PDB file of C-alpha atoms in Angstrom:
ATOM      1  CA  UNK A   1       0.000   0.000   0.000  1.00 42.00           C
ATOM      2  CA  UNK A   2       1.276   3.432  -0.902  1.00 46.00           C
ATOM      3  CA  UNK A   3       1.963   5.262   2.396  1.00 49.00           C
ATOM      4  CA  UNK A   4       0.810   8.511   0.798  1.00 61.00           C
ATOM      5  CA  UNK A   5      -2.667   7.072   0.269  1.00 72.00           C
ATOM      6  CA  UNK A   6      -2.972   5.409   3.685  1.00 77.00           C
ATOM      7  CA  UNK A   7      -6.205   6.145   5.522  1.00 83.00           C
ATOM      8  CA  UNK A   8      -6.611   6.890   9.218  1.00 74.00           C
ATOM      9  CA  UNK A   9      -8.490   4.087  10.972  1.00 68.00           C
ATOM     10  CA  UNK A  10      -8.158   5.303  14.566  1.00 66.00           C
ATOM     11  CA  UNK A  11      -7.453   8.821  15.758  1.00 71.00           C
ATOM     12  CA  UNK A  12      -6.774   9.669  19.411  1.00 64.00           C
ATOM     13  CA  UNK A  13      -5.714  13.321  19.573  1.00 68.00           C
ATOM     14  CA  UNK A  14      -3.427  14.598  20.965  1.00 68.00           C
ATOM     15  CA  UNK A  15      -1.701  11.224  21.375  1.00 71.00           C
ATOM     16  CA  UNK A  16      -1.548   9.052  18.260  1.00 69.00           C
ATOM     17  CA  UNK A  17      -3.328   7.964  15.102  1.00 72.00           C
ATOM     18  CA  UNK A  18      -3.326   4.593  13.358  1.00 71.00           C
ATOM     19  CA  UNK A  19      -3.415   4.056   9.580  1.00 72.00           C
ATOM     20  CA  UNK A  20      -4.784   1.159   7.556  1.00 68.00           C
ATOM     21  CA  UNK A  21      -1.242   0.213   6.457  1.00 73.00           C
ATOM     22  CA  UNK A  22      -0.304  -0.447  10.077  1.00 66.00           C
ATOM     23  CA  UNK A  23       1.639   2.777  10.525  1.00 73.00           C
ATOM     24  CA  UNK A  24       1.322   4.533  13.899  1.00 69.00           C
ATOM     25  CA  UNK A  25       2.075   8.236  14.184  1.00 70.00           C
ATOM     26  CA  UNK A  26       2.409  10.212  17.379  1.00 66.00           C
ATOM     27  CA  UNK A  27       0.495  13.447  17.031  1.00 54.00           C
ATOM     28  CA  UNK A  28       2.312  15.188  19.873  1.00 57.00           C
ATOM     29  CA  UNK A  29       6.085  15.423  19.556  1.00 62.00           C
ATOM     30  CA  UNK A  30       8.265  14.517  22.520  1.00 68.00           C
ATOM     31  CA  UNK A  31      11.423  16.642  22.740  1.00 66.00           C
ATOM     32  CA  UNK A  32      14.239  14.560  24.202  1.00 61.00           C
ATOM     33  CA  UNK A  33      17.314  15.763  26.098  1.00 62.00           C
ATOM     34  CA  UNK A  34      20.303  14.352  24.153  1.00 55.00           C
ATOM     35  CA  UNK A  35      22.618  14.353  27.186  1.00 56.00           C
ATOM     36  CA  UNK A  36      20.259  11.943  28.978  1.00 58.00           C
ATOM     37  CA  UNK A  37      20.386   9.369  26.202  1.00 48.00           C
ATOM     38  CA  UNK A  38      23.623   7.684  27.259  1.00 52.00           C
ATOM     39  CA  UNK A  39      24.133   3.970  26.554  1.00 48.00           C
ATOM     40  CA  UNK A  40      23.360   1.714  29.518  1.00 51.00           C
ATOM     41  CA  UNK A  41      24.302  -1.923  30.195  1.00 48.00           C
ATOM     42  CA  UNK A  42      21.821  -4.318  28.634  1.00 46.00           C
ATOM     43  CA  UNK A  43      20.983  -5.708  32.083  1.00 55.00           C
ATOM     44  CA  UNK A  44      19.880  -2.285  33.352  1.00 67.00           C
ATOM     45  CA  UNK A  45      16.428  -0.821  32.728  1.00 78.00           C
ATOM     46  CA  UNK A  46      16.152   2.576  31.096  1.00 86.00           C
ATOM     47  CA  UNK A  47      16.187   5.150  33.886  1.00 91.00           C
ATOM     48  CA  UNK A  48      17.347   8.689  34.493  1.00 91.00           C
ATOM     49  CA  UNK A  49      18.757   9.328  37.981  1.00 94.00           C
ATOM     50  CA  UNK A  50      18.810  12.715  39.704  1.00 94.00           C
ATOM     51  CA  UNK A  51      20.759  13.788  42.779  1.00 92.00           C
ATOM     52  CA  UNK A  52      20.327  17.129  44.576  1.00 92.00           C
ATOM     53  CA  UNK A  53      23.379  19.403  44.577  1.00 83.00           C
ATOM     54  CA  UNK A  54      23.767  19.393  48.349  1.00 70.00           C
ATOM     55  CA  UNK A  55      24.230  15.977  49.944  1.00 65.00           C
ATOM     56  CA  UNK A  56      25.609  15.456  53.425  1.00 59.00           C
ATOM     57  CA  UNK A  57      28.738  13.328  53.517  1.00 56.00           C
ATOM     58  CA  UNK A  58      27.676   9.763  54.189  1.00 59.00           C
ATOM     59  CA  UNK A  59      24.061  10.868  54.575  1.00 82.00           C
ATOM     60  CA  UNK A  60      21.131   8.987  53.122  1.00 92.00           C
ATOM     61  CA  UNK A  61      18.359  10.682  51.156  1.00 95.00           C
ATOM     62  CA  UNK A  62      14.717   9.871  50.511  1.00 97.00           C
ATOM     63  CA  UNK A  63      14.334   7.852  47.314  1.00 97.00           C
ATOM     64  CA  UNK A  64      11.605   8.823  44.852  1.00 98.00           C
ATOM     65  CA  UNK A  65      10.770   6.471  42.002  1.00 98.00           C
ATOM     66  CA  UNK A  66       9.018   8.622  39.385  1.00 98.00           C
ATOM     67  CA  UNK A  67       6.868   7.328  36.512  1.00 98.00           C
ATOM     68  CA  UNK A  68       6.008   9.768  33.738  1.00 97.00           C
ATOM     69  CA  UNK A  69       2.572  10.294  32.231  1.00 96.00           C
ATOM     70  CA  UNK A  70       1.309  10.651  28.674  1.00 93.00           C
ATOM     71  CA  UNK A  71      -1.737   8.384  28.216  1.00 91.00           C
ATOM     72  CA  UNK A  72       0.606   5.355  28.110  1.00 92.00           C
ATOM     73  CA  UNK A  73       1.487   6.415  24.561  1.00 90.00           C
ATOM     74  CA  UNK A  74       3.651   9.566  24.557  1.00 89.00           C
ATOM     75  CA  UNK A  75       6.397  11.276  26.572  1.00 94.00           C
ATOM     76  CA  UNK A  76       9.573   9.867  28.081  1.00 94.00           C
ATOM     77  CA  UNK A  77      11.727   9.895  31.190  1.00 93.00           C
ATOM     78  CA  UNK A  78      14.302  11.513  28.896  1.00 93.00           C
ATOM     79  CA  UNK A  79      12.089  14.333  27.609  1.00 93.00           C
ATOM     80  CA  UNK A  80      12.864  17.954  28.387  1.00 92.00           C
ATOM     81  CA  UNK A  81       9.381  18.293  29.925  1.00 93.00           C
ATOM     82  CA  UNK A  82      10.129  15.720  32.612  1.00 96.00           C
ATOM     83  CA  UNK A  83      13.830  16.476  32.916  1.00 94.00           C
ATOM     84  CA  UNK A  84      13.171  20.005  34.183  1.00 94.00           C
ATOM     85  CA  UNK A  85      10.360  18.903  36.481  1.00 97.00           C
ATOM     86  CA  UNK A  86      12.327  16.040  38.048  1.00 96.00           C
ATOM     87  CA  UNK A  87      15.283  18.385  38.567  1.00 94.00           C
ATOM     88  CA  UNK A  88      12.989  20.652  40.589  1.00 96.00           C
ATOM     89  CA  UNK A  89      11.527  17.718  42.522  1.00 97.00           C
ATOM     90  CA  UNK A  90      14.963  16.348  43.462  1.00 96.00           C
ATOM     91  CA  UNK A  91      16.273  19.768  44.436  1.00 95.00           C
ATOM     92  CA  UNK A  92      13.297  20.941  46.483  1.00 96.00           C
ATOM     93  CA  UNK A  93      12.707  17.643  48.286  1.00 96.00           C
ATOM     94  CA  UNK A  94      16.384  16.836  48.836  1.00 95.00           C
ATOM     95  CA  UNK A  95      15.803  13.375  47.352  1.00 96.00           C
ATOM     96  CA  UNK A  96      17.486  11.058  44.921  1.00 96.00           C
ATOM     97  CA  UNK A  97      15.018  10.437  42.095  1.00 97.00           C
ATOM     98  CA  UNK A  98      14.943   7.491  39.703  1.00 97.00           C
ATOM     99  CA  UNK A  99      12.818   8.408  36.685  1.00 96.00           C
ATOM    100  CA  UNK A 100      11.596   5.312  34.835  1.00 96.00           C
ATOM    101  CA  UNK A 101      11.357   4.835  31.088  1.00 95.00           C
ATOM    102  CA  UNK A 102       8.837   2.318  29.716  1.00 95.00           C
ATOM    103  CA  UNK A 103       7.709   1.084  26.329  1.00 94.00           C
ATOM    104  CA  UNK A 104       4.780   2.991  24.931  1.00 92.00           C
ATOM    105  CA  UNK A 105       1.491   1.798  23.498  1.00 87.00           C
ATOM    106  CA  UNK A 106       0.308   0.972  20.928  1.00 86.00           C
ATOM    107  CA  UNK A 107       3.628   0.160  19.231  1.00 84.00           C
ATOM    108  CA  UNK A 108       4.644  -2.292  21.949  1.00 82.00           C
ATOM    109  CA  UNK A 109       2.958  -5.335  23.503  1.00 73.00           C
ATOM    110  CA  UNK A 110      -0.165  -4.788  25.550  1.00 76.00           C
ATOM    111  CA  UNK A 111       0.521  -3.653  29.107  1.00 89.00           C
ATOM    112  CA  UNK A 112       4.292  -3.420  28.497  1.00 94.00           C
ATOM    113  CA  UNK A 113       4.235  -0.193  30.489  1.00 94.00           C
ATOM    114  CA  UNK A 114       3.390  -2.201  33.634  1.00 96.00           C
ATOM    115  CA  UNK A 115       5.987  -4.893  32.976  1.00 96.00           C
ATOM    116  CA  UNK A 116       8.763  -2.380  32.304  1.00 96.00           C
ATOM    117  CA  UNK A 117       7.953  -0.273  35.357  1.00 97.00           C
ATOM    118  CA  UNK A 118       7.901  -3.347  37.594  1.00 97.00           C
ATOM    119  CA  UNK A 119      11.244  -4.533  36.181  1.00 96.00           C
ATOM    120  CA  UNK A 120      12.745  -1.092  36.788  1.00 97.00           C
ATOM    121  CA  UNK A 121      11.568  -1.025  40.415  1.00 97.00           C
ATOM    122  CA  UNK A 122      12.956  -4.536  40.925  1.00 96.00           C
ATOM    123  CA  UNK A 123      16.258  -3.189  39.602  1.00 95.00           C
ATOM    124  CA  UNK A 124      16.099  -0.345  42.124  1.00 96.00           C
ATOM    125  CA  UNK A 125      15.250  -2.954  44.763  1.00 96.00           C
ATOM    126  CA  UNK A 126      18.505  -4.786  43.970  1.00 94.00           C
ATOM    127  CA  UNK A 127      20.314  -1.887  45.680  1.00 94.00           C
ATOM    128  CA  UNK A 128      18.414  -2.338  48.950  1.00 92.00           C
ATOM    129  CA  UNK A 129      20.386  -5.380  50.035  1.00 83.00           C
ATOM    130  CA  UNK A 130      23.586  -4.065  51.631  1.00 70.00           C
ATOM    131  CA  UNK A 131      24.035  -1.493  48.875  1.00 64.00           C
ATOM    132  CA  UNK A 132      25.328  -3.964  46.329  1.00 79.00           C
ATOM    133  CA  UNK A 133      23.355  -2.777  43.313  1.00 90.00           C
ATOM    134  CA  UNK A 134      24.912  -1.675  40.013  1.00 91.00           C
ATOM    135  CA  UNK A 135      24.344   2.091  40.405  1.00 92.00           C
ATOM    136  CA  UNK A 136      26.804   3.976  42.626  1.00 91.00           C
ATOM    137  CA  UNK A 137      24.471   6.895  43.414  1.00 92.00           C
ATOM    138  CA  UNK A 138      21.640   4.645  44.592  1.00 94.00           C
ATOM    139  CA  UNK A 139      24.052   2.544  46.670  1.00 93.00           C
ATOM    140  CA  UNK A 140      25.555   5.587  48.319  1.00 91.00           C
ATOM    141  CA  UNK A 141      22.586   7.882  48.835  1.00 93.00           C
ATOM    142  CA  UNK A 142      19.247   6.031  48.751  1.00 95.00           C
ATOM    143  CA  UNK A 143      17.517   5.474  52.082  1.00 95.00           C
ATOM    144  CA  UNK A 144      15.392   2.365  51.611  1.00 96.00           C
ATOM    145  CA  UNK A 145      13.482   3.220  54.770  1.00 95.00           C
ATOM    146  CA  UNK A 146      12.111   6.266  52.899  1.00 97.00           C
ATOM    147  CA  UNK A 147      11.001   5.126  49.438  1.00 98.00           C
ATOM    148  CA  UNK A 148       8.237   6.923  47.584  1.00 98.00           C
ATOM    149  CA  UNK A 149       6.725   6.134  44.216  1.00 98.00           C
ATOM    150  CA  UNK A 150       5.151   9.010  42.323  1.00 98.00           C
ATOM    151  CA  UNK A 151       3.683   9.683  38.923  1.00 98.00           C
ATOM    152  CA  UNK A 152       1.342  11.911  37.016  1.00 98.00           C
ATOM    153  CA  UNK A 153      -1.630  10.908  34.852  1.00 97.00           C
ATOM    154  CA  UNK A 154      -0.842   7.485  33.327  1.00 96.00           C
ATOM    155  CA  UNK A 155       2.281   7.409  35.488  1.00 98.00           C
ATOM    156  CA  UNK A 156       0.100   7.777  38.583  1.00 98.00           C
ATOM    157  CA  UNK A 157      -1.976   4.839  37.385  1.00 97.00           C
ATOM    158  CA  UNK A 158       1.171   2.742  36.947  1.00 98.00           C
ATOM    159  CA  UNK A 159       2.478   3.882  40.354  1.00 98.00           C
ATOM    160  CA  UNK A 160      -0.689   2.699  42.091  1.00 98.00           C
ATOM    161  CA  UNK A 161      -0.493  -0.644  40.320  1.00 97.00           C
ATOM    162  CA  UNK A 162       3.151  -1.116  41.337  1.00 98.00           C
ATOM    163  CA  UNK A 163       2.301  -0.569  45.022  1.00 98.00           C
ATOM    164  CA  UNK A 164      -0.700  -2.918  44.787  1.00 97.00           C
ATOM    165  CA  UNK A 165       1.432  -5.610  43.173  1.00 96.00           C
ATOM    166  CA  UNK A 166       4.294  -5.361  45.681  1.00 94.00           C
ATOM    167  CA  UNK A 167       6.913  -8.078  45.915  1.00 95.00           C
ATOM    168  CA  UNK A 168       9.857  -5.801  46.675  1.00 95.00           C
ATOM    169  CA  UNK A 169      12.486  -6.075  49.402  1.00 93.00           C
ATOM    170  CA  UNK A 170      11.503  -2.703  50.813  1.00 95.00           C
ATOM    171  CA  UNK A 171       8.189  -1.196  51.858  1.00 94.00           C
ATOM    172  CA  UNK A 172       6.967   1.973  50.193  1.00 97.00           C
ATOM    173  CA  UNK A 173       6.740   4.871  52.626  1.00 97.00           C
ATOM    174  CA  UNK A 174       4.337   6.710  50.368  1.00 98.00           C
ATOM    175  CA  UNK A 175       2.462   6.842  47.082  1.00 98.00           C
ATOM    176  CA  UNK A 176       2.060  10.203  45.309  1.00 98.00           C
ATOM    177  CA  UNK A 177      -0.668  10.361  42.660  1.00 98.00           C
ATOM    178  CA  UNK A 178      -0.637  13.559  40.578  1.00 98.00           C
ATOM    179  CA  UNK A 179      -3.771  13.967  38.437  1.00 98.00           C
ATOM    180  CA  UNK A 180      -4.172  10.172  38.255  1.00 98.00           C
ATOM    181  CA  UNK A 181      -5.593   8.519  35.159  1.00 95.00           C
ATOM    182  CA  UNK A 182      -8.219   6.096  36.455  1.00 94.00           C
ATOM    183  CA  UNK A 183     -10.621   6.632  33.569  1.00 85.00           C
ATOM    184  CA  UNK A 184     -13.698   8.834  33.610  1.00 81.00           C
ATOM    185  CA  UNK A 185     -16.324   6.259  34.544  1.00 75.00           C
ATOM    186  CA  UNK A 186     -17.359   5.590  30.937  1.00 76.00           C
ATOM    187  CA  UNK A 187     -15.706   3.400  28.304  1.00 75.00           C
ATOM    188  CA  UNK A 188     -12.289   4.897  27.576  1.00 79.00           C
ATOM    189  CA  UNK A 189     -11.408   4.752  23.875  1.00 81.00           C
ATOM    190  CA  UNK A 190      -7.649   4.992  24.340  1.00 80.00           C
ATOM    191  CA  UNK A 191      -7.556   2.258  27.024  1.00 81.00           C
ATOM    192  CA  UNK A 192      -9.883   0.009  25.011  1.00 82.00           C
ATOM    193  CA  UNK A 193      -7.661   0.347  21.936  1.00 83.00           C
ATOM    194  CA  UNK A 194      -4.283  -0.191  23.605  1.00 76.00           C
ATOM    195  CA  UNK A 195      -5.562  -2.876  26.009  1.00 79.00           C
ATOM    196  CA  UNK A 196      -8.236  -4.757  24.014  1.00 78.00           C
ATOM    197  CA  UNK A 197      -7.819  -7.988  25.987  1.00 76.00           C
ATOM    198  CA  UNK A 198      -8.764  -6.352  29.295  1.00 76.00           C
ATOM    199  CA  UNK A 199     -12.324  -5.777  30.525  1.00 77.00           C
ATOM    200  CA  UNK A 200     -12.328  -2.083  29.701  1.00 72.00           C
ATOM    201  CA  UNK A 201     -13.494   0.488  32.219  1.00 75.00           C
ATOM    202  CA  UNK A 202     -14.099  -2.247  34.832  1.00 81.00           C
ATOM    203  CA  UNK A 203     -10.500  -3.461  34.742  1.00 87.00           C
ATOM    204  CA  UNK A 204      -8.980  -3.023  38.206  1.00 93.00           C
ATOM    205  CA  UNK A 205      -5.797  -1.579  36.739  1.00 92.00           C
ATOM    206  CA  UNK A 206      -7.831   1.266  35.274  1.00 92.00           C
ATOM    207  CA  UNK A 207     -10.486   1.464  37.988  1.00 93.00           C
ATOM    208  CA  UNK A 208      -8.890   0.415  41.299  1.00 96.00           C
ATOM    209  CA  UNK A 209     -11.928   1.351  43.421  1.00 95.00           C
ATOM    210  CA  UNK A 210     -14.002  -1.376  41.771  1.00 93.00           C
ATOM    211  CA  UNK A 211     -12.642  -3.820  44.384  1.00 95.00           C
ATOM    212  CA  UNK A 212     -12.355  -2.176  47.798  1.00 96.00           C
ATOM    213  CA  UNK A 213     -10.993  -5.301  49.470  1.00 96.00           C
ATOM    214  CA  UNK A 214      -8.063  -5.306  47.049  1.00 96.00           C
ATOM    215  CA  UNK A 215      -7.621  -1.549  47.432  1.00 97.00           C
ATOM    216  CA  UNK A 216      -7.398  -1.969  51.219  1.00 96.00           C
ATOM    217  CA  UNK A 217      -4.255  -4.080  50.725  1.00 95.00           C
ATOM    218  CA  UNK A 218      -2.303  -1.142  49.286  1.00 96.00           C
ATOM    219  CA  UNK A 219       1.296  -1.760  50.327  1.00 95.00           C
ATOM    220  CA  UNK A 220       2.350   1.617  51.683  1.00 96.00           C
ATOM    221  CA  UNK A 221       1.886   3.754  54.783  1.00 94.00           C
ATOM    222  CA  UNK A 222       0.711   7.040  53.255  1.00 98.00           C
ATOM    223  CA  UNK A 223      -0.904   8.290  50.059  1.00 98.00           C
ATOM    224  CA  UNK A 224      -1.182  11.782  48.592  1.00 98.00           C
ATOM    225  CA  UNK A 225      -3.807  12.317  45.878  1.00 98.00           C
ATOM    226  CA  UNK A 226      -3.434  15.561  43.898  1.00 98.00           C
ATOM    227  CA  UNK A 227      -6.084  16.744  41.442  1.00 98.00           C
ATOM    228  CA  UNK A 228      -6.761  19.810  39.287  1.00 98.00           C
ATOM    229  CA  UNK A 229     -10.163  21.499  39.477  1.00 98.00           C
ATOM    230  CA  UNK A 230     -10.683  21.780  35.701  1.00 98.00           C
ATOM    231  CA  UNK A 231      -9.433  18.278  34.880  1.00 97.00           C
ATOM    232  CA  UNK A 232     -12.017  15.777  33.593  1.00 93.00           C
ATOM    233  CA  UNK A 233     -10.100  13.119  35.569  1.00 94.00           C
ATOM    234  CA  UNK A 234     -10.638  15.030  38.815  1.00 96.00           C
ATOM    235  CA  UNK A 235     -13.687  13.010  39.962  1.00 95.00           C
ATOM    236  CA  UNK A 236     -11.892   9.680  39.718  1.00 94.00           C
ATOM    237  CA  UNK A 237      -9.026  11.077  41.788  1.00 97.00           C
ATOM    238  CA  UNK A 238     -11.481  12.331  44.406  1.00 97.00           C
ATOM    239  CA  UNK A 239     -13.295   8.988  44.350  1.00 96.00           C
ATOM    240  CA  UNK A 240     -10.003   7.120  44.910  1.00 97.00           C
ATOM    241  CA  UNK A 241      -9.285   9.321  47.936  1.00 98.00           C
ATOM    242  CA  UNK A 242     -12.761   8.850  49.417  1.00 98.00           C
ATOM    243  CA  UNK A 243     -12.923   5.105  48.833  1.00 97.00           C
ATOM    244  CA  UNK A 244      -9.408   4.437  50.146  1.00 98.00           C
ATOM    245  CA  UNK A 245     -10.117   6.504  53.259  1.00 95.00           C
ATOM    246  CA  UNK A 246     -13.145   4.341  54.031  1.00 94.00           C
ATOM    247  CA  UNK A 247     -11.564   0.917  53.514  1.00 96.00           C
ATOM    248  CA  UNK A 248      -9.805  -1.193  56.152  1.00 95.00           C
ATOM    249  CA  UNK A 249      -6.437   0.069  54.905  1.00 96.00           C
ATOM    250  CA  UNK A 250      -4.355   1.146  57.929  1.00 93.00           C
ATOM    251  CA  UNK A 251      -2.516   4.038  56.300  1.00 96.00           C
ATOM    252  CA  UNK A 252      -3.189   7.764  55.966  1.00 97.00           C
ATOM    253  CA  UNK A 253      -4.482   9.274  52.722  1.00 98.00           C
ATOM    254  CA  UNK A 254      -4.286  13.008  51.999  1.00 98.00           C
ATOM    255  CA  UNK A 255      -5.920  15.113  49.296  1.00 98.00           C
ATOM    256  CA  UNK A 256      -4.747  18.274  47.543  1.00 98.00           C
ATOM    257  CA  UNK A 257      -6.705  20.170  44.883  1.00 98.00           C
ATOM    258  CA  UNK A 258      -5.484  22.991  42.675  1.00 98.00           C
ATOM    259  CA  UNK A 259      -8.586  24.966  41.766  1.00 98.00           C
ATOM    260  CA  UNK A 260      -8.994  26.440  38.299  1.00 97.00           C
ATOM    261  CA  UNK A 261      -6.216  24.398  36.684  1.00 98.00           C
ATOM    262  CA  UNK A 262      -6.174  21.745  33.964  1.00 97.00           C
ATOM    263  CA  UNK A 263      -4.577  18.331  33.689  1.00 97.00           C
ATOM    264  CA  UNK A 264      -0.799  18.293  34.436  1.00 97.00           C
ATOM    265  CA  UNK A 265      -0.642  22.091  34.194  1.00 98.00           C
ATOM    266  CA  UNK A 266       2.442  22.140  36.416  1.00 98.00           C
ATOM    267  CA  UNK A 267       4.660  20.457  33.818  1.00 97.00           C
ATOM    268  CA  UNK A 268       4.257  23.358  31.397  1.00 95.00           C
ATOM    269  CA  UNK A 269       4.917  26.242  33.770  1.00 96.00           C
ATOM    270  CA  UNK A 270       7.088  25.271  36.719  1.00 96.00           C
ATOM    271  CA  UNK A 271       7.303  28.801  38.082  1.00 95.00           C
ATOM    272  CA  UNK A 272       3.643  29.805  38.275  1.00 97.00           C
ATOM    273  CA  UNK A 273       2.105  30.172  41.726  1.00 98.00           C
ATOM    274  CA  UNK A 274      -0.073  27.063  41.498  1.00 98.00           C
ATOM    275  CA  UNK A 275       2.820  24.898  40.278  1.00 98.00           C
ATOM    276  CA  UNK A 276       4.957  26.111  43.144  1.00 98.00           C
ATOM    277  CA  UNK A 277       2.169  25.348  45.626  1.00 98.00           C
ATOM    278  CA  UNK A 278       1.696  21.839  44.225  1.00 98.00           C
ATOM    279  CA  UNK A 279       5.422  21.085  44.412  1.00 98.00           C
ATOM    280  CA  UNK A 280       5.559  22.433  47.958  1.00 98.00           C
ATOM    281  CA  UNK A 281       2.689  20.129  48.960  1.00 98.00           C
ATOM    282  CA  UNK A 282       4.482  17.124  47.479  1.00 98.00           C
ATOM    283  CA  UNK A 283       7.748  18.084  49.187  1.00 98.00           C
ATOM    284  CA  UNK A 284       6.000  18.440  52.550  1.00 98.00           C
ATOM    285  CA  UNK A 285       4.487  14.996  52.083  1.00 98.00           C
ATOM    286  CA  UNK A 286       7.921  13.493  51.421  1.00 97.00           C
ATOM    287  CA  UNK A 287       9.404  15.222  54.437  1.00 93.00           C
ATOM    288  CA  UNK A 288       6.601  13.745  56.516  1.00 86.00           C
TER     289      UNK A 288
END
């Protein structure tokens, strides 16, 4: 088939479109930071690691595992958008941050984003046993008594699912969900297309409050749910907070809303007042 005459069969703006010749085109460009794209050993997952400028000699720092958003289909741990944000997060919180890269849908196998994120956290976990992991920074600085997993949008969804799955040598101190993507309560066209073998909007990975007994087994001590007032995903974030608070889970869940803002607004203007307030709230949560 002539690629110039290919017809669009599925269109999911602003993420990707699919053509009848099998071609997939991202409709929103991701600008990568070339200096982050350094070759890594084949045994290591793709990660970008950040260390604050001031570190006490021999001191341990909170460890944040960060999972980027982008509807499971765009963006990267190596994009300029996330690079600048994670720099701010590491600096302001005084934490070492491991930002995870994962294969994107729909080019890659269904649910690869969960498999890759789990493998990356297991790799981080390999440093928790007497500091014998392959990365020097994690060995030297990461405090495995203070491990947080955080993400925005699709990354928040993945973060929740990593804590639910568990199986790590450390216990998460906290889960930070920033504008989490848990669907909108109706069939979700993007999810249904990239995950056709799941049960759609009732799938527990997309809608974790559908099984409160399972939700009550969340493997962390504290949760922070952050939403934006003008985000169509806001209600699912609020619902997650309310349902978790009323389960038998023994932890503490907190809620923070930025009124008048849209989905992941903070990534596009780090210096505006609302972005600063959101980052401050996250930092305070990490500091406990």
